[in-house]
mmCIF file of C-alpha atoms in Angstrom:
data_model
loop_
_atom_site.group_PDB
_atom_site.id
_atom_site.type_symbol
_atom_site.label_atom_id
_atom_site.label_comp_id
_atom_site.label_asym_id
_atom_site.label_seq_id
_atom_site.Cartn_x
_atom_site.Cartn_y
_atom_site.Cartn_z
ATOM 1 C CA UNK A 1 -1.417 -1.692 -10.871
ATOM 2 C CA UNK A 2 -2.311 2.423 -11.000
ATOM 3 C CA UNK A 3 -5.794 3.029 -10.769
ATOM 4 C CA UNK A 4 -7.572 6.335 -11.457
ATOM 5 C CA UNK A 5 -10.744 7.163 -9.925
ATOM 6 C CA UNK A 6 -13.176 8.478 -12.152
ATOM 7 C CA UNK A 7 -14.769 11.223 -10.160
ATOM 8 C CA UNK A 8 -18.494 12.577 -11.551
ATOM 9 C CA UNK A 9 -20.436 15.604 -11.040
ATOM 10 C CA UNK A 10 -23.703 16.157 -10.004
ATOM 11 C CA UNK A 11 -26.793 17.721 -10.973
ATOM 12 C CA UNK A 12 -28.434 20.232 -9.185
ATOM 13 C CA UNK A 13 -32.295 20.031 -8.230
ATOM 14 C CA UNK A 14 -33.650 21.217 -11.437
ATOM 15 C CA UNK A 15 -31.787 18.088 -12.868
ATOM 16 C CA UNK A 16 -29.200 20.509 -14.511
ATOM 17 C CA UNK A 17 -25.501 20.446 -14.323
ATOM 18 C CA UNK A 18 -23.739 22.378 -11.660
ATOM 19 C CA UNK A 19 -21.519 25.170 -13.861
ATOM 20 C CA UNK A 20 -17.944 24.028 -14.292
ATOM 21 C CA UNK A 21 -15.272 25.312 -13.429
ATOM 22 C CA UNK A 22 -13.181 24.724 -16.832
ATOM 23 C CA UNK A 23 -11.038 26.783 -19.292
ATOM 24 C CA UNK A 24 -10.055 26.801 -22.895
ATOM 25 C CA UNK A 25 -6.602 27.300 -23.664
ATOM 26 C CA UNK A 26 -4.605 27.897 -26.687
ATOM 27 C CA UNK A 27 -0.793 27.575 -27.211
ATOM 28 C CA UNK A 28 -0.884 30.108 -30.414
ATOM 29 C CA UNK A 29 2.280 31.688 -33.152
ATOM 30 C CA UNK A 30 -0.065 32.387 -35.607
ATOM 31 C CA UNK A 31 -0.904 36.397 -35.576
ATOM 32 C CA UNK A 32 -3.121 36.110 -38.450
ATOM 33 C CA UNK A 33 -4.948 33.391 -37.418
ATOM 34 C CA UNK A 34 -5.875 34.174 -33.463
ATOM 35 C CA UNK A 35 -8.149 36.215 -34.192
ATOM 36 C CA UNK A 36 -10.379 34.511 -36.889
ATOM 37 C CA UNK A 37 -10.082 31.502 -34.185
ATOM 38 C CA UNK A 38 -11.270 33.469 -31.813
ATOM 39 C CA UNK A 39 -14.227 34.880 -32.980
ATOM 40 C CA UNK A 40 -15.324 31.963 -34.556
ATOM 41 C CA UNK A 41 -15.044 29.936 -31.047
ATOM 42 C CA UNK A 42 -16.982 32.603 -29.553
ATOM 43 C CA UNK A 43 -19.812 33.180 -32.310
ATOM 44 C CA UNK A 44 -20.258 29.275 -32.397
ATOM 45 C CA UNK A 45 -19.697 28.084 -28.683
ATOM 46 C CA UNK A 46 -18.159 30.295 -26.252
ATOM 47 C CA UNK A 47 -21.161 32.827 -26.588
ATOM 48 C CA UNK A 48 -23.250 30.428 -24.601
ATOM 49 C CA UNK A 49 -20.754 29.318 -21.677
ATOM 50 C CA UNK A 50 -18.352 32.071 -21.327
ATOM 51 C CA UNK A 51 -14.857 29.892 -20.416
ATOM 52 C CA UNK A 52 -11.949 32.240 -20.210
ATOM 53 C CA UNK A 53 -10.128 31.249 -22.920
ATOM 54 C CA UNK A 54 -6.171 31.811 -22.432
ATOM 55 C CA UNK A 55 -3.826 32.616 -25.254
ATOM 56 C CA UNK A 56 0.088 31.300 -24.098
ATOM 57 C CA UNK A 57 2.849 32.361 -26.396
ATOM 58 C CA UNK A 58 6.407 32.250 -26.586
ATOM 59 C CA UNK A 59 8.484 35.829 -26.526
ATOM 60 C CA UNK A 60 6.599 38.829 -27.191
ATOM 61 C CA UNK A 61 4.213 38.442 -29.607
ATOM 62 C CA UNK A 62 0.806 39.189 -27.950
ATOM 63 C CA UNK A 63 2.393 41.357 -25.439
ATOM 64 C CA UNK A 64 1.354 44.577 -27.163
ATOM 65 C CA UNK A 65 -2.263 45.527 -25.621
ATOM 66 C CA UNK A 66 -3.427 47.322 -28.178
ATOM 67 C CA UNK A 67 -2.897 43.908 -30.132
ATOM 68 C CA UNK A 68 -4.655 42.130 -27.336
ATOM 69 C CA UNK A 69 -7.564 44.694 -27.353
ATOM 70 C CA UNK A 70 -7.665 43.890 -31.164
ATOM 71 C CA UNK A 71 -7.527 40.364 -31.499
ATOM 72 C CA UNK A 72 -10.402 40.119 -28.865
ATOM 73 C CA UNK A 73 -12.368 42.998 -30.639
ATOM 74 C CA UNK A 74 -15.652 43.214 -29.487
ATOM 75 C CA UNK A 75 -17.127 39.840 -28.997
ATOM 76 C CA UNK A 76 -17.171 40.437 -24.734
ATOM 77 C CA UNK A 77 -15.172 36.808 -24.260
ATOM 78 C CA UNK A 78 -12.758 36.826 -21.710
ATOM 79 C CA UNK A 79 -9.495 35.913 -23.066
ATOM 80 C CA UNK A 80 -5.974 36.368 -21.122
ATOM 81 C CA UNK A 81 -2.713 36.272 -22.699
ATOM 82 C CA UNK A 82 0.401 34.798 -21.110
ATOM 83 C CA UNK A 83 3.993 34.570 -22.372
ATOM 84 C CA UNK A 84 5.550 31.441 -21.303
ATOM 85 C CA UNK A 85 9.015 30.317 -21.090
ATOM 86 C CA UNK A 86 10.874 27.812 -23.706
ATOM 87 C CA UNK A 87 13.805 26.010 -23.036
ATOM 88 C CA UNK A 88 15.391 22.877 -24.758
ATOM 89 C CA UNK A 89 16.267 20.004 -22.089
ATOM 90 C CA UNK A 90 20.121 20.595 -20.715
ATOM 91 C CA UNK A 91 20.987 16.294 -21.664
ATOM 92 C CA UNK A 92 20.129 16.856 -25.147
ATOM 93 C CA UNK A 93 22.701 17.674 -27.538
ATOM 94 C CA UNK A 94 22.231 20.064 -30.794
ATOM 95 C CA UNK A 95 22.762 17.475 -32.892
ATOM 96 C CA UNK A 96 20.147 15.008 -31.469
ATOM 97 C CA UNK A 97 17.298 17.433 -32.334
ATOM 98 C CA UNK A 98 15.059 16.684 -34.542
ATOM 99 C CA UNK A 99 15.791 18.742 -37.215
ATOM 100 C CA UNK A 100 19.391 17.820 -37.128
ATOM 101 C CA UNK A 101 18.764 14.549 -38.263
ATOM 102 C CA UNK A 102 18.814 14.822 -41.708
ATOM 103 C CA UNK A 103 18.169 11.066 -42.309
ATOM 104 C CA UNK A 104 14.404 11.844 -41.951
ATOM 105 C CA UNK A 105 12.513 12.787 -45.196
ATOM 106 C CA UNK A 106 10.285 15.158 -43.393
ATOM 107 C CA UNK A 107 13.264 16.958 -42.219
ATOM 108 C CA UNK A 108 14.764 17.430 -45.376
ATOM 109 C CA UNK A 109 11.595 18.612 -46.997
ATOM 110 C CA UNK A 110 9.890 20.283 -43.910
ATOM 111 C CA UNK A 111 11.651 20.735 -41.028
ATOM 112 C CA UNK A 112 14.775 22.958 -40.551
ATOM 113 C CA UNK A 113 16.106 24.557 -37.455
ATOM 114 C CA UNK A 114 13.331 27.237 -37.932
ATOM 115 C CA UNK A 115 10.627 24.924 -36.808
ATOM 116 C CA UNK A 116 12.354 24.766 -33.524
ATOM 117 C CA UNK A 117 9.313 26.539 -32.331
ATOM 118 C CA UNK A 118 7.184 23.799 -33.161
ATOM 119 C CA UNK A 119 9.081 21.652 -30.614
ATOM 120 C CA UNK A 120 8.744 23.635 -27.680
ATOM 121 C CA UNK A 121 4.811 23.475 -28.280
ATOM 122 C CA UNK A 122 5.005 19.853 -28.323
ATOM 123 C CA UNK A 123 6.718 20.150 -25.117
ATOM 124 C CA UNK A 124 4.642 22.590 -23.842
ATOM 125 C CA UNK A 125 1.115 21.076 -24.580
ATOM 126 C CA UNK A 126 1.985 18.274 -23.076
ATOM 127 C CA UNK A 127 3.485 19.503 -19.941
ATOM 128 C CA UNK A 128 1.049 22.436 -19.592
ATOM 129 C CA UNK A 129 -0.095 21.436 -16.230
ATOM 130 C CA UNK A 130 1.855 22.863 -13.877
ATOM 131 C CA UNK A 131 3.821 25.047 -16.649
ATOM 132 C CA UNK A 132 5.030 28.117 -14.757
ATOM 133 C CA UNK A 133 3.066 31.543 -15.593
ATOM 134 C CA UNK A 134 -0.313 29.365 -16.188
ATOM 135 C CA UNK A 135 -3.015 28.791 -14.639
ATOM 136 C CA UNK A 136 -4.168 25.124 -15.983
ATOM 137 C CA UNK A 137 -4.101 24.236 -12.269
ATOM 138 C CA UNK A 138 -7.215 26.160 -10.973
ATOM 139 C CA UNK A 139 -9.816 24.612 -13.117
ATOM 140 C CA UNK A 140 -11.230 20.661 -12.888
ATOM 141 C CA UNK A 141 -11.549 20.477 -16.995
ATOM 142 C CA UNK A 142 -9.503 22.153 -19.641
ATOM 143 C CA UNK A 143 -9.735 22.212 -22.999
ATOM 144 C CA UNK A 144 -7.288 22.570 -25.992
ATOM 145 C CA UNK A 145 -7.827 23.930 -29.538
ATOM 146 C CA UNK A 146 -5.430 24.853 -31.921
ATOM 147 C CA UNK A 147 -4.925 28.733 -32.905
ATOM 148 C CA UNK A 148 -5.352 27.981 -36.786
ATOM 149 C CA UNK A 149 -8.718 25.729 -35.905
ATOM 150 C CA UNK A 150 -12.497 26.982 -35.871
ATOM 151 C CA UNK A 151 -16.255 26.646 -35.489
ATOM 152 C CA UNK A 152 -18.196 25.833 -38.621
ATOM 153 C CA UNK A 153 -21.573 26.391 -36.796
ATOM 154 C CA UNK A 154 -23.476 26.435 -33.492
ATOM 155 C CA UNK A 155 -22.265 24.390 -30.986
ATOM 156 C CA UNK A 156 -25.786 22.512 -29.744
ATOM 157 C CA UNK A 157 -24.113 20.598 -26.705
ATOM 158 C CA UNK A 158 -21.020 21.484 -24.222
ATOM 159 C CA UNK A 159 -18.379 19.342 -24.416
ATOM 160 C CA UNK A 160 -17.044 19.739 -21.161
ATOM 161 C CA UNK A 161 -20.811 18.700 -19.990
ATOM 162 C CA UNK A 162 -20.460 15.697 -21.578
ATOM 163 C CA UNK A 163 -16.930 14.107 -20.242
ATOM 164 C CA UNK A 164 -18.263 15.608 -16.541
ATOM 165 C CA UNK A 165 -21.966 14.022 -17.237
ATOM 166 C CA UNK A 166 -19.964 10.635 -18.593
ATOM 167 C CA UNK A 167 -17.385 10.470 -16.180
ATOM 168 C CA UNK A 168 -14.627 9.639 -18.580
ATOM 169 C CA UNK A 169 -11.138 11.735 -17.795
ATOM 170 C CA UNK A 170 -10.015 12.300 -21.564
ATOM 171 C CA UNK A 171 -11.944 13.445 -24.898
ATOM 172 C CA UNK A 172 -11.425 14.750 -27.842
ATOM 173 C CA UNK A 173 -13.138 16.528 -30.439
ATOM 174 C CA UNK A 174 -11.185 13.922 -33.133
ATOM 175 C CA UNK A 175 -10.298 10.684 -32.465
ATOM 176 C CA UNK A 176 -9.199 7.744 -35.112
ATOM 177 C CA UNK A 177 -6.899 6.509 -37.258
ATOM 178 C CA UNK A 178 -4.856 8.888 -38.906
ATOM 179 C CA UNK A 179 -4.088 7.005 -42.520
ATOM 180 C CA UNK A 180 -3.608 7.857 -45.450
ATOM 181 C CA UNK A 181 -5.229 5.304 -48.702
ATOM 182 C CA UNK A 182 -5.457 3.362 -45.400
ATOM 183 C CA UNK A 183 -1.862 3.180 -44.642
ATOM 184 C CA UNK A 184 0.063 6.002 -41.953
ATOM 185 C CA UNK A 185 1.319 9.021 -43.579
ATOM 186 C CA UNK A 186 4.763 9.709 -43.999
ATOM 187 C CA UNK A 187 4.795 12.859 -41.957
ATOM 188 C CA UNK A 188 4.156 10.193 -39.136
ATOM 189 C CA UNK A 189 6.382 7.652 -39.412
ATOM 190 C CA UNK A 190 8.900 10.033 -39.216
ATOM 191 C CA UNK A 191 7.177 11.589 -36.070
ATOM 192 C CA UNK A 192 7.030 8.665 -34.447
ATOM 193 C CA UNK A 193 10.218 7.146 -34.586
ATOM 194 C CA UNK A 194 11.411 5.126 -31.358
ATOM 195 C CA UNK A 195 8.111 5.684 -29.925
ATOM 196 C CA UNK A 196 6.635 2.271 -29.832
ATOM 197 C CA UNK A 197 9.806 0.591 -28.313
ATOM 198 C CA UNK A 198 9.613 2.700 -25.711
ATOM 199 C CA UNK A 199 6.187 2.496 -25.125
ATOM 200 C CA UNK A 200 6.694 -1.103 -25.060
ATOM 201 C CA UNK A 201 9.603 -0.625 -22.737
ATOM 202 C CA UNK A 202 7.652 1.531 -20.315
ATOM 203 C CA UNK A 203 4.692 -0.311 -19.930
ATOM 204 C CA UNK A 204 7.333 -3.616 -19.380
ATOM 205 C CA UNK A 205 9.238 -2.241 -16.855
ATOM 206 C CA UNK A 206 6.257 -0.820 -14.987
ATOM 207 C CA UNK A 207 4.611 -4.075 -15.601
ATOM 208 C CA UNK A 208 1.621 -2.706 -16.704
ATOM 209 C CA UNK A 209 -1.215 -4.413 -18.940
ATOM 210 C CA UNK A 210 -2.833 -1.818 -21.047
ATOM 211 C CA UNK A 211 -6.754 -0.976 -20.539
ATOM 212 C CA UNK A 212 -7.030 -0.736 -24.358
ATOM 213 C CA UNK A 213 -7.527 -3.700 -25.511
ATOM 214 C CA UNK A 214 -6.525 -2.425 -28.990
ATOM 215 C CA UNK A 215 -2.919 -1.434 -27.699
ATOM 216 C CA UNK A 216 -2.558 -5.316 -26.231
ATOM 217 C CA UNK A 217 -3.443 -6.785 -29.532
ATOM 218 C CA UNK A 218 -1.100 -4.457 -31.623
ATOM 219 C CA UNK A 219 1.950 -5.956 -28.795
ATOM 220 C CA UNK A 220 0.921 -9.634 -29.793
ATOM 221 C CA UNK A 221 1.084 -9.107 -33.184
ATOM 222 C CA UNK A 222 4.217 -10.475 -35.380
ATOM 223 C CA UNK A 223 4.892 -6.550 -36.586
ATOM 224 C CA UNK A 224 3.942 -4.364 -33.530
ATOM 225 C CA UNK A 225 6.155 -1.563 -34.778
ATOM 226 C CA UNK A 226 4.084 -1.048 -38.078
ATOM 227 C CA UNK A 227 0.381 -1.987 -36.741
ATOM 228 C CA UNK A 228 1.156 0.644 -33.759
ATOM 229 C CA UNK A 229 0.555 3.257 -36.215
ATOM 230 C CA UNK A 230 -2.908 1.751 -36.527
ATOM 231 C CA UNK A 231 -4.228 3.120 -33.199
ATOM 232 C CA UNK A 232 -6.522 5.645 -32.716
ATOM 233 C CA UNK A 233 -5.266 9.003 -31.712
ATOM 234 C CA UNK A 234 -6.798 11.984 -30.177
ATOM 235 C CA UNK A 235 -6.681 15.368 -31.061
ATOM 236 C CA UNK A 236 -8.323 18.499 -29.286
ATOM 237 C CA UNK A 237 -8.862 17.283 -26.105
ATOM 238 C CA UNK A 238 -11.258 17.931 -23.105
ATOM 239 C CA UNK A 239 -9.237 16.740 -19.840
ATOM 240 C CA UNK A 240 -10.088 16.280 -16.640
ATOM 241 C CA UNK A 241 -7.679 17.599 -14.477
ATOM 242 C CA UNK A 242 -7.566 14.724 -11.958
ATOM 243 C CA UNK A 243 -5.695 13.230 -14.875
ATOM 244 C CA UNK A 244 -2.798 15.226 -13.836
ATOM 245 C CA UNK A 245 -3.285 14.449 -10.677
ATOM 246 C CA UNK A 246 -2.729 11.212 -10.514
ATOM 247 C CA UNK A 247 0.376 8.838 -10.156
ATOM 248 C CA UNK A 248 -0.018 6.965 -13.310
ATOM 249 C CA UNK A 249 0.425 10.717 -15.480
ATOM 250 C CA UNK A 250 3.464 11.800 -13.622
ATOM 251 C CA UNK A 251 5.006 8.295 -14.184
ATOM 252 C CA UNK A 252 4.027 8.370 -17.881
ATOM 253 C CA UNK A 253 5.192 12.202 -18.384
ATOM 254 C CA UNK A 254 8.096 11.552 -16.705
ATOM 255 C CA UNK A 255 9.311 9.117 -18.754
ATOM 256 C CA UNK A 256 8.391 10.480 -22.013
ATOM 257 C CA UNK A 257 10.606 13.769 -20.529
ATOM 258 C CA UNK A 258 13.516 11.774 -19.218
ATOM 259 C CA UNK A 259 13.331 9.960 -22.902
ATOM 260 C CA UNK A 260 13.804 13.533 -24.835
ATOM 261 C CA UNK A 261 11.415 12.181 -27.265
ATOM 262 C CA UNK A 262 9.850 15.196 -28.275
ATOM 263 C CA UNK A 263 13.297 17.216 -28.873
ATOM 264 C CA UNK A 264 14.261 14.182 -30.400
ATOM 265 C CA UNK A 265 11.955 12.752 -32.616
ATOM 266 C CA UNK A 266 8.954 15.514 -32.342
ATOM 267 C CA UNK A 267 6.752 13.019 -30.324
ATOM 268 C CA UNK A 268 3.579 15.177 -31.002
ATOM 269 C CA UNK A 269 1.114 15.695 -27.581
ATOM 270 C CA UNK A 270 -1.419 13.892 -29.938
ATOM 271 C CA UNK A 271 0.364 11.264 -29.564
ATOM 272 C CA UNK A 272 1.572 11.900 -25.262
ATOM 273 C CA UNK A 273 -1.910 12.079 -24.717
ATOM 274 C CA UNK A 274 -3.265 8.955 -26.563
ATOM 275 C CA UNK A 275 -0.338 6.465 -25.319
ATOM 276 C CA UNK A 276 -1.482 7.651 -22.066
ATOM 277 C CA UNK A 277 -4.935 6.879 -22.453
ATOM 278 C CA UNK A 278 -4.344 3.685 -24.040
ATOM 279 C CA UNK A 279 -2.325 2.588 -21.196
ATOM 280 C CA UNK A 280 -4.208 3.519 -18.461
ATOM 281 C CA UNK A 281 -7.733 4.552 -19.238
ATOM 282 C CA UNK A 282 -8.623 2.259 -21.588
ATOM 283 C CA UNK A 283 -10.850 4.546 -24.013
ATOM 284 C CA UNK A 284 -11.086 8.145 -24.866
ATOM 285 C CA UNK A 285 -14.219 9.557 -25.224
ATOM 286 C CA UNK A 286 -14.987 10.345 -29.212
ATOM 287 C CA UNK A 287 -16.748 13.568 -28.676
ATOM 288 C CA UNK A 288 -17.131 13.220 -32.434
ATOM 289 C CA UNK A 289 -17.132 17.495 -33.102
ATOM 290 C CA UNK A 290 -14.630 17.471 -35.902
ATOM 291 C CA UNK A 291 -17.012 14.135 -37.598
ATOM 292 C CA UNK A 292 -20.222 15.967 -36.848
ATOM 293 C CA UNK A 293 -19.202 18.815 -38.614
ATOM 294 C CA UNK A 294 -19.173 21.434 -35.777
ATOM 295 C CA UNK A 295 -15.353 22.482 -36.020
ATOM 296 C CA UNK A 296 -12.377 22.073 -38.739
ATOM 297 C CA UNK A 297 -9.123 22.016 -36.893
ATOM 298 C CA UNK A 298 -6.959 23.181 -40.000
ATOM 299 C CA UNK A 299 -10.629 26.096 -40.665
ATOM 300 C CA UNK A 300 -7.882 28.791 -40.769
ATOM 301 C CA UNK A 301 -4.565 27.255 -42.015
ATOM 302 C CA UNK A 302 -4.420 29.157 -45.307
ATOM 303 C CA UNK A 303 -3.581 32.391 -43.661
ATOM 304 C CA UNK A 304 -0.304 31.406 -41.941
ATOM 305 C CA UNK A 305 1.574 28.822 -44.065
ATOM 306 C CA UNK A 306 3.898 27.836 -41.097
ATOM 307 C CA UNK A 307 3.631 28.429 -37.235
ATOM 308 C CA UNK A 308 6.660 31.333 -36.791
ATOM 309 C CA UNK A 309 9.366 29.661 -34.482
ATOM 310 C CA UNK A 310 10.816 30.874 -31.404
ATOM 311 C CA UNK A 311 13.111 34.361 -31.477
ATOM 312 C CA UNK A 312 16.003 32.312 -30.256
ATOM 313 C CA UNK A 313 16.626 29.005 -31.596
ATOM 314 C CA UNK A 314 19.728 28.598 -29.561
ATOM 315 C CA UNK A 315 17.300 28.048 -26.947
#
């Protein structure tokens, strides 16, 4: 079996914790929304750590720098912008995406070809390390937040202290079921299509047994398919990057790229990332910030109904 180590970090002699070397990062669309995000991560967190915080976008958006000098204003934090590439995979055919397959309900009533942009987020959240023109490589812990998401008050505790301090690989700042009158929304049963057989089919022929004991007992049970959608699932994560790292990620990402799942079927990185730690971590660290009140992931959502696609959606 693939093991991961589960490195820690020590204290230094006035029993406090060494600064780490981490980053917050944001894959953002939303114009009217960056800034508001920003601010409010700065006011309500970032004021007392200083992370750089980097802003990736596709095309041009951000590239003006009177925008940039705007959106920062003058709160001090360090935030660089970076335009990243998009592509759609060369094996997949324009009639396997997503939003061509019109047999969905949430692509008839939400999803058209202008979404497209939506896709190549998926892809490129969970691919970001090693994603040319970034720089997720030269920190040991990054974190994620969406550009539409904010602080509702002072942050009392660092969360990248606490996965270092814990040792655990993978947190997130929400982490549950995602139901709906206690049964899985619509929107993701029709995100999540083909995604438990080939879970099932990767961890078979890698002849793995899951860590999470919840993930075992879903396979046992006479209607796997349905109960899957009964796991808990991450969202906002703080990663260690010897996740990355590791032999048991590139195996998993691999697969789920080979697979064209998220082109396909919009396989969220919620989703990447939890499968992942389900199958070879075991737990992910509930760093209960959305429960406790500190941040709303959705705080700024009324400003932008939609995240703007991609310039070229032949891409």
């Amino acid at each position: 079996m693939i093991q991961i180590l589960r490195p820690h970090y020590a204290r230094n002699s006035n029993g406090q914790m060494k600064k780490l070397k981490g980053s917050i990062n944001i894959i953002s669309s939303r114009v009217k929304c960056i800034k508001h995000c920003l601010e409010s991560l700065w006011n309500n967190y970032n004021c007392n750590h200083n992370y750089p915080v980097y802003v990736y976008y596709f095309d041009d958006i951000y590239d003006s720098l009177d925008l940039q000098k705007d959106i920062i204003g003058d709160t001090g934090q360090n935030v660089i912008f970076k335009s990243v590439a998009y592509k759609t995979p060369y094996f997949i055919s324009e009639s396997e995406l997503f939003y061509n397959r019109k047999d969905i309900q949430y692509v008839n009533t939400s999803f058209s070809i202008n979404r497209k942009g939506y896709l190549h987020m998926c892809n490129f959240t969970s691919n970001m390390y090693g994603y040319e023109n970034t720089e997720f490589e030269n920190y040991d812990f990054i974190m994620t937040h969406d550009d539409e998401s904010g602080y509702i008050k002072m942050m009392d505790y660092d969360p990248f202290e606490v996965i270092a301090e814990s040792g655990s690989l993978f947190g997130a700042y929400s982490f549950g079921q995602r139901l709906n009158n206690g049964k899985p929304h619509q929107g993701h049963l029709d995100t999540r299509i083909a995604l438990y057989q080939f879970t099932k089919n990767f961890i078979d022929n890698q002849k793995i047994i899951p860590k999470s004991e919840s993930l075992i007992k879903i396979m046992k049970c006479p209607n796997p398919e349905e109960r899957f959608h009964y796991l808990d699932w991450a969202d906002t994560y703080v990663i260690n990057t010897e996740i990355f790292k590791s032999k048991s990620w590139l195996l998993w990402i691999n697969a789920v790229n080979k697979s064209g799942g998220i082109y396909k079927y919009r396989w969220g990185d919620n989703e990447i990332y939890s499968l992942y730690a389900h199958i070879f971590i075991g737990t992910i660290y509930n760093l209960k910030t959305v429960d406790d009140g500190y941040h709303d992931q959705g705080m700024f959502r009324g400003l932008c109904d939609l995240a703007p696609s991609v310039k070229d959606v032949r891409k």
